Amino acid sequence: MTTPSRFPEPYYGGQGSGANLADILERVLDKGVVIAGDIRINLLDIELLTVKLRLIVASVDKAKEMGIDWWETDPALSSRARRDELTRENAELRERLARLEELEPGRAPKEEAP
């Protein structure tokens, strides 16, 4: 005796069903998907607002392969980028300080206490 299912055969993942969610996700991340769209708001043929939407869904490896790696240089997302930004800012401040000290010829630089 078989028990009837609440869902039709394709929905509950029986033997005859197609790819499951994990297979679909693996294919999407492996190949990548691009979704693009534009939203424009016009009033009497005058463009008031344009919003361009671009969405790429891909794995990190696939994105790097396509030349997309902005998260590596964004200080908000990468500790290495944040450290590089702080190093650059520190060097700029040291240069400014050195130039300011050169402008004051009568003032001797302070020596640090041992």
Short mmCIF file of N, CA, C and O in Angstrom, two decimals:
data_model
loop_
_atom_site.label_atom_id
_atom_site.label_comp_id
_atom_site.label_asym_id
_atom_site.label_seq_id
_atom_site.Cartn_x
_atom_site.Cartn_y
_atom_site.Cartn_z
N MET A 1 0.84 -1.18 0.00
CA MET A 1 0.00 0.00 0.00
C MET A 1 0.89 1.25 0.00
O MET A 1 1.83 1.36 0.77
N THR A 2 0.61 2.19 -0.87
CA THR A 2 1.38 3.42 -0.94
C THR A 2 0.58 4.57 -0.37
O THR A 2 -0.64 4.60 -0.47
N THR A 3 1.30 5.50 0.22
CA THR A 3 0.66 6.67 0.81
C THR A 3 0.75 7.80 -0.19
O THR A 3 1.83 8.09 -0.71
N PRO A 4 -0.37 8.47 -0.49
CA PRO A 4 -0.31 9.58 -1.44
C PRO A 4 0.50 10.75 -0.86
O PRO A 4 0.45 11.03 0.31
N SER A 5 1.23 11.41 -1.73
CA SER A 5 2.05 12.55 -1.33
C SER A 5 1.23 13.83 -1.38
O SER A 5 0.28 13.94 -2.16
N ARG A 6 1.60 14.81 -0.57
CA ARG A 6 0.91 16.09 -0.59
C ARG A 6 1.30 16.89 -1.82
O ARG A 6 0.56 17.75 -2.26
N PHE A 7 2.49 16.64 -2.36
CA PHE A 7 2.98 17.41 -3.49
C PHE A 7 3.05 16.53 -4.72
O PHE A 7 3.30 15.34 -4.63
N PRO A 8 2.89 17.12 -5.88
CA PRO A 8 3.06 16.35 -7.10
C PRO A 8 4.52 15.87 -7.20
O PRO A 8 5.42 16.42 -6.60
N GLU A 9 4.74 14.87 -7.99
CA GLU A 9 6.05 14.22 -8.13
C GLU A 9 7.21 15.19 -8.36
O GLU A 9 8.21 15.10 -7.68
N PRO A 10 7.16 16.16 -9.27
CA PRO A 10 8.33 17.01 -9.51
C PRO A 10 8.72 17.88 -8.33
O PRO A 10 9.85 18.31 -8.24
N TYR A 11 7.80 18.14 -7.40
CA TYR A 11 8.09 19.09 -6.32
C TYR A 11 8.75 18.47 -5.11
O TYR A 11 9.41 19.14 -4.36
N TYR A 12 8.60 17.20 -4.88
CA TYR A 12 9.14 16.69 -3.63
C TYR A 12 10.46 15.96 -3.82
O TYR A 12 11.05 15.49 -2.86
N GLY A 13 11.01 15.94 -5.00
CA GLY A 13 12.35 15.41 -5.22
C GLY A 13 12.42 13.91 -5.36
O GLY A 13 13.37 13.30 -4.90
N GLY A 14 11.45 13.31 -5.98
CA GLY A 14 11.48 11.87 -6.22
C GLY A 14 12.53 11.53 -7.26
O GLY A 14 13.24 12.37 -7.77
N GLN A 15 12.62 10.25 -7.59
CA GLN A 15 13.65 9.80 -8.52
C GLN A 15 13.50 10.42 -9.90
O GLN A 15 14.48 10.64 -10.59
N GLY A 16 12.33 10.72 -10.33
CA GLY A 16 12.11 11.25 -11.67
C GLY A 16 12.29 12.76 -11.75
O GLY A 16 12.19 13.33 -12.83
N SER A 17 12.56 13.41 -10.63
CA SER A 17 12.65 14.87 -10.68
C SER A 17 13.98 15.31 -11.27
O SER A 17 14.95 14.57 -11.32
N GLY A 18 14.02 16.57 -11.71
CA GLY A 18 15.23 17.13 -12.33
C GLY A 18 16.25 17.49 -11.27
O GLY A 18 16.31 16.90 -10.20
N ALA A 19 17.07 18.47 -11.60
CA ALA A 19 18.15 18.89 -10.71
C ALA A 19 17.58 19.48 -9.42
O ALA A 19 16.57 20.18 -9.45
N ASN A 20 18.24 19.21 -8.31
CA ASN A 20 17.80 19.79 -7.05
C ASN A 20 18.44 21.16 -6.88
O ASN A 20 19.24 21.61 -7.70
N LEU A 21 18.12 21.84 -5.82
CA LEU A 21 18.58 23.21 -5.58
C LEU A 21 20.10 23.30 -5.52
O LEU A 21 20.71 24.23 -6.05
N ALA A 22 20.74 22.32 -4.89
CA ALA A 22 22.20 22.34 -4.78
C ALA A 22 22.86 22.24 -6.16
O ALA A 22 23.84 22.94 -6.44
N ASP A 23 22.31 21.42 -7.04
CA ASP A 23 22.84 21.30 -8.40
C ASP A 23 22.68 22.61 -9.17
O ASP A 23 23.59 23.05 -9.87
N ILE A 24 21.52 23.21 -9.03
CA ILE A 24 21.25 24.48 -9.73
C ILE A 24 22.18 25.56 -9.21
O ILE A 24 22.78 26.31 -9.99
N LEU A 25 22.34 25.65 -7.89
CA LEU A 25 23.23 26.65 -7.30
C LEU A 25 24.67 26.43 -7.74
O LEU A 25 25.39 27.38 -8.06
N GLU A 26 25.11 25.18 -7.79
CA GLU A 26 26.46 24.87 -8.24
C GLU A 26 26.67 25.33 -9.69
O GLU A 26 27.69 25.92 -10.02
N ARG A 27 25.69 25.10 -10.54
CA ARG A 27 25.81 25.52 -11.95
C ARG A 27 25.84 27.04 -12.07
O ARG A 27 26.62 27.59 -12.84
N VAL A 28 24.98 27.71 -11.31
CA VAL A 28 24.93 29.17 -11.37
C VAL A 28 26.26 29.77 -10.91
O VAL A 28 26.81 30.66 -11.54
N LEU A 29 26.79 29.28 -9.78
CA LEU A 29 28.04 29.81 -9.27
C LEU A 29 29.21 29.47 -10.18
O LEU A 29 30.16 30.24 -10.31
N ASP A 30 29.16 28.32 -10.83
CA ASP A 30 30.24 27.91 -11.72
C ASP A 30 30.25 28.74 -13.01
O ASP A 30 31.30 29.18 -13.46
N LYS A 31 29.10 28.98 -13.58
CA LYS A 31 29.01 29.71 -14.85
C LYS A 31 28.81 31.20 -14.65
O LYS A 31 29.28 32.01 -15.42
N GLY A 32 28.05 31.58 -13.63
CA GLY A 32 27.73 32.99 -13.39
C GLY A 32 26.45 33.40 -14.10
O GLY A 32 26.10 32.86 -15.15
N VAL A 33 25.74 34.34 -13.50
CA VAL A 33 24.50 34.86 -14.06
C VAL A 33 24.55 36.38 -13.99
O VAL A 33 24.96 36.94 -12.97
N VAL A 34 24.16 37.04 -15.06
CA VAL A 34 24.12 38.50 -15.09
C VAL A 34 22.67 38.93 -15.26
O VAL A 34 21.98 38.46 -16.16
N ILE A 35 22.23 39.84 -14.40
CA ILE A 35 20.89 40.41 -14.49
C ILE A 35 21.07 41.91 -14.62
O ILE A 35 21.74 42.53 -13.80
N ALA A 36 20.51 42.49 -15.67
CA ALA A 36 20.68 43.93 -15.91
C ALA A 36 19.33 44.56 -16.17
O ALA A 36 18.44 43.94 -16.76
N GLY A 37 19.19 45.80 -15.73
CA GLY A 37 17.95 46.53 -15.98
C GLY A 37 18.12 48.01 -15.71
O GLY A 37 19.01 48.42 -14.96
N ASP A 38 17.30 48.80 -16.36
CA ASP A 38 17.33 50.25 -16.17
C ASP A 38 15.94 50.73 -15.77
O ASP A 38 14.94 50.23 -16.28
N ILE A 39 15.92 51.69 -14.86
CA ILE A 39 14.66 52.32 -14.46
C ILE A 39 14.81 53.81 -14.78
O ILE A 39 15.75 54.45 -14.32
N ARG A 40 13.89 54.33 -15.56
CA ARG A 40 13.93 55.76 -15.90
C ARG A 40 12.60 56.40 -15.53
O ARG A 40 11.54 55.85 -15.80
N ILE A 41 12.71 57.57 -14.94
CA ILE A 41 11.51 58.34 -14.60
C ILE A 41 11.58 59.64 -15.39
O ILE A 41 12.51 60.43 -15.22
N ASN A 42 10.62 59.83 -16.26
CA ASN A 42 10.55 61.03 -17.10
C ASN A 42 9.27 61.79 -16.80
O ASN A 42 8.24 61.22 -16.47
N LEU A 43 9.35 63.11 -16.96
CA LEU A 43 8.18 63.98 -16.84
C LEU A 43 8.21 64.92 -18.03
O LEU A 43 9.13 65.74 -18.15
N LEU A 44 7.24 64.78 -18.91
CA LEU A 44 7.16 65.61 -20.11
C LEU A 44 8.47 65.57 -20.90
O LEU A 44 9.05 66.59 -21.25
N ASP A 45 8.94 64.38 -21.17
CA ASP A 45 10.18 64.15 -21.94
C ASP A 45 11.43 64.72 -21.27
O ASP A 45 12.44 64.95 -21.93
N ILE A 46 11.37 64.98 -19.98
CA ILE A 46 12.54 65.43 -19.23
C ILE A 46 12.91 64.29 -18.27
O ILE A 46 12.10 63.87 -17.45
N GLU A 47 14.11 63.82 -18.43
CA GLU A 47 14.55 62.71 -17.60
C GLU A 47 14.85 63.21 -16.19
O GLU A 47 15.72 64.05 -15.99
N LEU A 48 14.10 62.72 -15.22
CA LEU A 48 14.29 63.13 -13.83
C LEU A 48 15.24 62.21 -13.08
O LEU A 48 16.02 62.66 -12.26
N LEU A 49 15.16 60.92 -13.38
CA LEU A 49 15.94 59.95 -12.62
C LEU A 49 16.21 58.73 -13.48
O LEU A 49 15.32 58.25 -14.18
N THR A 50 17.43 58.25 -13.43
CA THR A 50 17.79 56.99 -14.09
C THR A 50 18.54 56.14 -13.10
O THR A 50 19.50 56.60 -12.49
N VAL A 51 18.10 54.92 -12.93
CA VAL A 51 18.76 53.96 -12.06
C VAL A 51 19.15 52.77 -12.92
O VAL A 51 18.29 52.16 -13.56
N LYS A 52 20.45 52.48 -12.96
CA LYS A 52 20.93 51.33 -13.73
C LYS A 52 21.29 50.22 -12.76
O LYS A 52 22.12 50.42 -11.87
N LEU A 53 20.67 49.09 -12.91
CA LEU A 53 20.88 47.95 -12.03
C LEU A 53 21.68 46.89 -12.77
O LEU A 53 21.35 46.52 -13.89
N ARG A 54 22.75 46.43 -12.15
CA ARG A 54 23.56 45.35 -12.69
C ARG A 54 23.83 44.38 -11.55
O ARG A 54 24.38 44.76 -10.52
N LEU A 55 23.46 43.13 -11.72
CA LEU A 55 23.65 42.13 -10.69
C LEU A 55 24.38 40.94 -11.30
O LEU A 55 23.96 40.42 -12.33
N ILE A 56 25.48 40.55 -10.68
CA ILE A 56 26.23 39.38 -11.12
C ILE A 56 26.25 38.40 -9.97
O ILE A 56 26.65 38.74 -8.86
N VAL A 57 25.82 37.19 -10.24
CA VAL A 57 25.86 36.12 -9.25
C VAL A 57 26.87 35.10 -9.76
O VAL A 57 26.66 34.50 -10.81
N ALA A 58 27.96 34.94 -9.02
CA ALA A 58 29.01 34.01 -9.42
C ALA A 58 29.85 33.66 -8.20
O ALA A 58 29.81 34.36 -7.19
N SER A 59 30.64 32.62 -8.32
CA SER A 59 31.57 32.28 -7.24
C SER A 59 32.72 33.27 -7.25
O SER A 59 32.95 33.99 -8.23
N VAL A 60 33.47 33.33 -6.16
CA VAL A 60 34.61 34.24 -6.06
C VAL A 60 35.64 33.90 -7.14
O VAL A 60 36.18 34.79 -7.79
N ASP A 61 35.88 32.62 -7.34
CA ASP A 61 36.86 32.21 -8.36
C ASP A 61 36.42 32.65 -9.75
O ASP A 61 37.23 33.15 -10.54
N LYS A 62 35.15 32.48 -10.06
CA LYS A 62 34.64 32.87 -11.38
C LYS A 62 34.70 34.39 -11.53
O LYS A 62 35.04 34.90 -12.60
N ALA A 63 34.38 35.13 -10.47
CA ALA A 63 34.43 36.59 -10.53
C ALA A 63 35.86 37.06 -10.79
O ALA A 63 36.09 37.94 -11.62
N LYS A 64 36.84 36.46 -10.09
CA LYS A 64 38.23 36.82 -10.32
C LYS A 64 38.65 36.49 -11.74
O LYS A 64 39.40 37.23 -12.36
N GLU A 65 38.16 35.38 -12.25
CA GLU A 65 38.45 34.98 -13.62
C GLU A 65 37.92 36.01 -14.61
O GLU A 65 38.53 36.27 -15.64
N MET A 66 36.79 36.65 -14.27
CA MET A 66 36.20 37.68 -15.13
C MET A 66 36.82 39.05 -14.90
O MET A 66 36.47 40.01 -15.55
N GLY A 67 37.75 39.14 -13.94
CA GLY A 67 38.41 40.42 -13.67
C GLY A 67 37.69 41.28 -12.65
O GLY A 67 37.95 42.46 -12.54
N ILE A 68 36.81 40.68 -11.89
CA ILE A 68 36.06 41.41 -10.87
C ILE A 68 36.65 41.05 -9.51
O ILE A 68 36.58 39.91 -9.08
N ASP A 69 37.27 42.05 -8.85
CA ASP A 69 37.87 41.79 -7.54
C ASP A 69 37.82 43.02 -6.64
O ASP A 69 38.70 43.25 -5.83
N TRP A 70 36.78 43.82 -6.75
CA TRP A 70 36.68 45.07 -6.01
C TRP A 70 36.65 44.87 -4.51
O TRP A 70 37.06 45.74 -3.76
N TRP A 71 36.22 43.73 -4.03
CA TRP A 71 36.14 43.51 -2.59
C TRP A 71 37.53 43.41 -1.97
O TRP A 71 37.69 43.59 -0.77
N GLU A 72 38.56 43.13 -2.78
CA GLU A 72 39.92 43.04 -2.25
C GLU A 72 40.52 44.40 -1.98
O GLU A 72 41.46 44.52 -1.19
N THR A 73 40.03 45.45 -2.63
CA THR A 73 40.59 46.79 -2.46
C THR A 73 39.66 47.73 -1.72
O THR A 73 39.98 48.90 -1.55
N ASP A 74 38.52 47.25 -1.28
CA ASP A 74 37.56 48.07 -0.54
C ASP A 74 37.89 47.98 0.95
O ASP A 74 37.79 46.90 1.54
N PRO A 75 38.28 49.10 1.58
CA PRO A 75 38.66 49.06 3.01
C PRO A 75 37.53 48.58 3.93
O PRO A 75 37.80 48.07 5.00
N ALA A 76 36.30 48.75 3.52
CA ALA A 76 35.19 48.31 4.35
C ALA A 76 35.03 46.79 4.33
O ALA A 76 34.42 46.21 5.22
N LEU A 77 35.61 46.13 3.32
CA LEU A 77 35.42 44.69 3.17
C LEU A 77 36.69 43.87 3.36
O LEU A 77 36.62 42.66 3.52
N SER A 78 37.85 44.52 3.33
CA SER A 78 39.11 43.78 3.37
C SER A 78 40.04 44.38 4.42
O SER A 78 40.33 45.57 4.39
N SER A 79 40.52 43.54 5.33
CA SER A 79 41.46 44.04 6.35
C SER A 79 42.78 44.43 5.71
O SER A 79 43.43 45.37 6.16
N ARG A 80 43.20 43.74 4.66
CA ARG A 80 44.45 44.10 3.97
C ARG A 80 44.32 45.47 3.32
O ARG A 80 45.21 46.30 3.41
N ALA A 81 43.17 45.74 2.67
CA ALA A 81 42.95 47.05 2.05
C ALA A 81 42.90 48.14 3.10
O ALA A 81 43.41 49.24 2.90
N ARG A 82 42.29 47.84 4.25
CA ARG A 82 42.21 48.82 5.35
C ARG A 82 43.61 49.13 5.87
O ARG A 82 43.96 50.28 6.08
N ARG A 83 44.43 48.09 6.01
CA ARG A 83 45.81 48.27 6.48
C ARG A 83 46.62 49.06 5.46
O ARG A 83 47.38 49.96 5.82
N ASP A 84 46.45 48.76 4.17
CA ASP A 84 47.16 49.50 3.12
C ASP A 84 46.75 50.97 3.12
O ASP A 84 47.58 51.86 2.93
N GLU A 85 45.46 51.22 3.32
CA GLU A 85 44.98 52.60 3.34
C GLU A 85 45.57 53.36 4.54
O GLU A 85 46.00 54.51 4.41
N LEU A 86 45.63 52.71 5.70
CA LEU A 86 46.21 53.35 6.88
C LEU A 86 47.71 53.61 6.69
O LEU A 86 48.22 54.65 7.10
N THR A 87 48.41 52.69 6.06
CA THR A 87 49.83 52.87 5.79
C THR A 87 50.06 54.04 4.86
O THR A 87 50.95 54.88 5.09
N ARG A 88 49.24 54.14 3.82
CA ARG A 88 49.36 55.25 2.87
C ARG A 88 49.05 56.58 3.55
O ARG A 88 49.78 57.56 3.40
N GLU A 89 47.98 56.60 4.36
CA GLU A 89 47.61 57.83 5.07
C GLU A 89 48.70 58.24 6.06
O GLU A 89 49.04 59.43 6.17
N ASN A 90 49.29 57.27 6.74
CA ASN A 90 50.37 57.55 7.69
C ASN A 90 51.58 58.16 6.96
O ASN A 90 52.18 59.12 7.44
N ALA A 91 51.93 57.60 5.81
CA ALA A 91 53.06 58.13 5.04
C ALA A 91 52.78 59.56 4.57
O ALA A 91 53.67 60.43 4.64
N GLU A 92 51.55 59.83 4.13
CA GLU A 92 51.18 61.19 3.70
C GLU A 92 51.29 62.17 4.87
O GLU A 92 51.79 63.29 4.71
N LEU A 93 50.82 61.77 6.04
CA LEU A 93 50.89 62.65 7.21
C LEU A 93 52.33 62.91 7.63
O LEU A 93 52.68 64.03 8.02
N ARG A 94 53.19 61.91 7.55
CA ARG A 94 54.61 62.10 7.88
C ARG A 94 55.26 63.09 6.90
O ARG A 94 56.07 63.92 7.31
N GLU A 95 54.91 62.98 5.61
CA GLU A 95 55.44 63.92 4.62
C GLU A 95 54.98 65.35 4.91
O GLU A 95 55.78 66.29 4.85
N ARG A 96 53.71 65.51 5.23
CA ARG A 96 53.19 66.85 5.55
C ARG A 96 53.88 67.41 6.78
O ARG A 96 54.24 68.59 6.82
N LEU A 97 54.07 66.57 7.78
CA LEU A 97 54.74 67.02 9.01
C LEU A 97 56.18 67.44 8.70
O LEU A 97 56.65 68.47 9.20
N ALA A 98 56.87 66.67 7.89
CA ALA A 98 58.25 67.02 7.54
C ALA A 98 58.30 68.35 6.79
O ALA A 98 59.18 69.18 7.05
N ARG A 99 57.36 68.58 5.87
CA ARG A 99 57.32 69.86 5.14
C ARG A 99 57.03 71.02 6.08
O ARG A 99 57.64 72.10 5.96
N LEU A 100 56.14 70.83 7.04
CA LEU A 100 55.83 71.89 8.01
C LEU A 100 57.03 72.19 8.90
O LEU A 100 57.31 73.35 9.21
N GLU A 101 57.75 71.16 9.30
CA GLU A 101 58.93 71.37 10.13
C GLU A 101 60.02 72.10 9.35
O GLU A 101 60.79 72.86 9.92
N GLU A 102 60.11 71.87 8.04
CA GLU A 102 61.09 72.57 7.21
C GLU A 102 60.75 74.05 7.07
O GLU A 102 61.64 74.87 6.91
N LEU A 103 59.47 74.39 7.14
CA LEU A 103 59.05 75.78 7.01
C LEU A 103 59.41 76.61 8.24
O LEU A 103 59.50 77.82 8.16
N GLU A 104 59.59 75.99 9.40
CA GLU A 104 59.95 76.68 10.64
C GLU A 104 61.43 76.48 10.91
O GLU A 104 61.82 75.55 11.61
N PRO A 105 62.28 77.37 10.38
CA PRO A 105 63.72 77.15 10.52
C PRO A 105 64.22 77.34 11.95
O PRO A 105 65.18 76.70 12.35
N GLY A 106 63.64 78.21 12.77
CA GLY A 106 64.13 78.48 14.11
C GLY A 106 63.74 77.43 15.12
O GLY A 106 64.26 77.41 16.22
N ARG A 107 62.84 76.58 14.77
CA ARG A 107 62.35 75.60 15.74
C ARG A 107 63.09 74.28 15.57
O ARG A 107 63.13 73.70 14.50
N ALA A 108 63.70 73.85 16.64
CA ALA A 108 64.41 72.56 16.59
C ALA A 108 63.42 71.44 16.86
O ALA A 108 62.50 71.60 17.68
N PRO A 109 63.59 70.31 16.20
CA PRO A 109 62.66 69.20 16.46
C PRO A 109 62.84 68.67 17.87
O PRO A 109 63.93 68.66 18.43
N LYS A 110 61.73 68.28 18.46
CA LYS A 110 61.76 67.75 19.84
C LYS A 110 62.40 66.38 19.84
O LYS A 110 62.17 65.57 18.96
N GLU A 111 63.23 66.17 20.85
CA GLU A 111 63.83 64.85 21.00
C GLU A 111 62.98 64.06 21.97
O GLU A 111 62.51 64.59 22.98
N GLU A 112 62.84 62.79 21.65
CA GLU A 112 62.02 61.94 22.51
C GLU A 112 62.81 61.57 23.74
O GLU A 112 64.03 61.36 23.69
N ALA A 113 62.14 61.46 24.87
CA ALA A 113 62.78 61.08 26.12
C ALA A 113 63.11 59.59 26.07
O ALA A 113 62.35 58.81 25.53
N PRO A 114 64.27 59.21 26.66
CA PRO A 114 64.66 57.78 26.62
C PRO A 114 63.78 56.91 27.48
O PRO A 114 63.11 57.22 28.33
#
